[in-house]
Amino acid sequence: MLTLKKFFQNTFLFFNLLAIAGLLMSYLSAKISPAVWWVPAFFGLAFPYFLLVNLLFMVLWVFSKTRFAILSFLAIAMGYGHLNHYIQLSGRETTEEGLVISSYNVKNFYGEVDTKEDNVANEILKYLQSKEADLICLQEVTTSGQRRFTQQKSKLSHDSGLKFVHASKTGGPVSYSRYPIIAKDEVHFENSANMILISDLLIDQDTIRLFNCHLESYRFTDAEIRSLDSLSFDKQEESLRKVRYTGSKLKQAFIKRTEQAEALHQLVQDSPYAVIVCGDFNDTPVSYTYSKAAQGLEDAFVNSGSGIGNTYVGKLPSFRIDYILHSPVFESYNFKVDRVVFSDHYPISCTLKKKIQ
């Protein structure tokens, strides 16, 4: 006869196995294109939660059935390489001069809660000037008819001695450089307002290709986010409709970003120069988007960051979605996520130095 203790133990094990399955599925999200099979992408988005649940199960089993603790331990060990994309215990710093890079999604200078106040742009300007960066990559900058941006770009260029290049028509990414900009191009994605801004820079005697990227977002409005917060078991039909709608938006964004990340990877592969890739990928490190975009490149946070690398202030997608990647000819130092709340993203920065051959 099944004892009560055995029943709870089996139930506990069942939910542990579900958590393990979820964690393993999240690993697949970095390997399988959502255009081929989109289901793992949802699990990849929840990787940190599956990880924490498995850690909890592992600890709890230690006090009852120790041999079962190895199940979650093995599942976590299989994806150990993903952990350092979310958290770093010690950074790599230097006081020597190098190429200082800053990347920031400024949300059209509207502030975290769409205040549309000019002082938000002024605060961002002060912040950028304080960084004394050699390269600045901004995302979500509306250029057409945007008085706020027109004022700030001229101030930033004049006060900091930076040259700038921006998208020709639609707005979007804007790049500033302390070094000569010798060529410019832009890649617009089909059926999307997102794009990649490309700049060739003459830095000392070397030409460097800079990619300033803003990949497909989920396009959730504040009202839709609040609607998800109000899900209720008392209104199951309405809640189910909201969940389906949210899932549909996520799926569409996963698939669009797949195409964009593959296009970015091909552009990097085709570059005759060493590259720096900055921007808002709108996806977490355990994703096909990140694994494809970062293929063959170094991640500045992984190599020189410290602490938790989350860059998004909002709820979805949470965690780390903004990146600075670079060719292996560089070494990164002093990676920082500055917790200033002038946007729904945190700005990131690092220092690059060319490796001594």
PDB file of C-alpha atoms in Angstrom, residues 26-27 29-31 44-45 47-48 81-87 281-292 294 299 301-302 309-311 318-323:
ATOM      1  CA  SER A  26      15.373  25.912 -22.755  1.00  0.00           C
ATOM      2  CA  TYR A  27      18.794  24.665 -23.874  1.00  0.00           C
ATOM      3  CA  SER A  29      16.120  27.223 -27.800  1.00  0.00           C
ATOM      4  CA  ALA A  30      19.722  28.247 -28.457  1.00  0.00           C
ATOM      5  CA  LYS A  31      20.155  25.476 -31.037  1.00  0.00           C
ATOM      6  CA  GLY A  44      14.516  29.734 -23.417  1.00  0.00           C
ATOM      7  CA  LEU A  45      12.830  32.937 -22.310  1.00  0.00           C
ATOM      8  CA  PHE A  47      15.607  29.727 -18.520  1.00  0.00           C
ATOM      9  CA  PRO A  48      16.486  31.592 -15.270  1.00  0.00           C
ATOM     10  CA  GLY A  81      27.914  27.327 -20.179  1.00  0.00           C
ATOM     11  CA  HIS A  82      24.753  29.440 -20.215  1.00  0.00           C
ATOM     12  CA  LEU A  83      25.147  30.621 -16.622  1.00  0.00           C
ATOM     13  CA  ASN A  84      27.988  33.048 -17.291  1.00  0.00           C
ATOM     14  CA  HIS A  85      25.843  34.850 -19.853  1.00  0.00           C
ATOM     15  CA  TYR A  86      23.581  36.004 -17.015  1.00  0.00           C
ATOM     16  CA  ILE A  87      25.947  36.524 -14.109  1.00  0.00           C
ATOM     17  CA  PHE A 281      18.594  42.226 -29.571  1.00  0.00           C
ATOM     18  CA  ASN A 282      15.282  41.991 -27.684  1.00  0.00           C
ATOM     19  CA  ASP A 283      16.202  38.442 -26.715  1.00  0.00           C
ATOM     20  CA  THR A 284      17.965  36.749 -23.834  1.00  0.00           C
ATOM     21  CA  PRO A 285      21.305  34.900 -23.989  1.00  0.00           C
ATOM     22  CA  VAL A 286      19.575  31.499 -24.069  1.00  0.00           C
ATOM     23  CA  SER A 287      18.006  32.054 -27.465  1.00  0.00           C
ATOM     24  CA  TYR A 288      18.621  31.305 -31.107  1.00  0.00           C
ATOM     25  CA  THR A 289      18.874  35.057 -31.754  1.00  0.00           C
ATOM     26  CA  TYR A 290      21.829  35.463 -29.414  1.00  0.00           C
ATOM     27  CA  SER A 291      23.601  32.237 -30.378  1.00  0.00           C
ATOM     28  CA  LYS A 292      23.424  33.118 -34.082  1.00  0.00           C
ATOM     29  CA  ALA A 294      27.252  36.006 -31.315  1.00  0.00           C
ATOM     30  CA  ASP A 299      30.751  38.849 -25.597  1.00  0.00           C
ATOM     31  CA  PHE A 301      29.896  41.048 -20.591  1.00  0.00           C
ATOM     32  CA  VAL A 302      31.059  37.432 -20.440  1.00  0.00           C
ATOM     33  CA  GLY A 309      23.847  41.510 -16.460  1.00  0.00           C
ATOM     34  CA  ASN A 310      20.158  42.390 -16.819  1.00  0.00           C
ATOM     35  CA  THR A 311      19.652  45.423 -19.056  1.00  0.00           C
ATOM     36  CA  SER A 318      13.354  40.597 -18.595  1.00  0.00           C
ATOM     37  CA  PHE A 319      17.041  39.997 -17.926  1.00  0.00           C
ATOM     38  CA  ARG A 320      19.783  40.742 -20.445  1.00  0.00           C
ATOM     39  CA  ILE A 321      18.782  41.815 -23.965  1.00  0.00           C
ATOM     40  CA  ASP A 322      21.399  44.500 -24.818  1.00  0.00           C
ATOM     41  CA  TYR A 323      24.862  43.460 -25.959  1.00  0.00           C
TER      42      TYR A 323
END
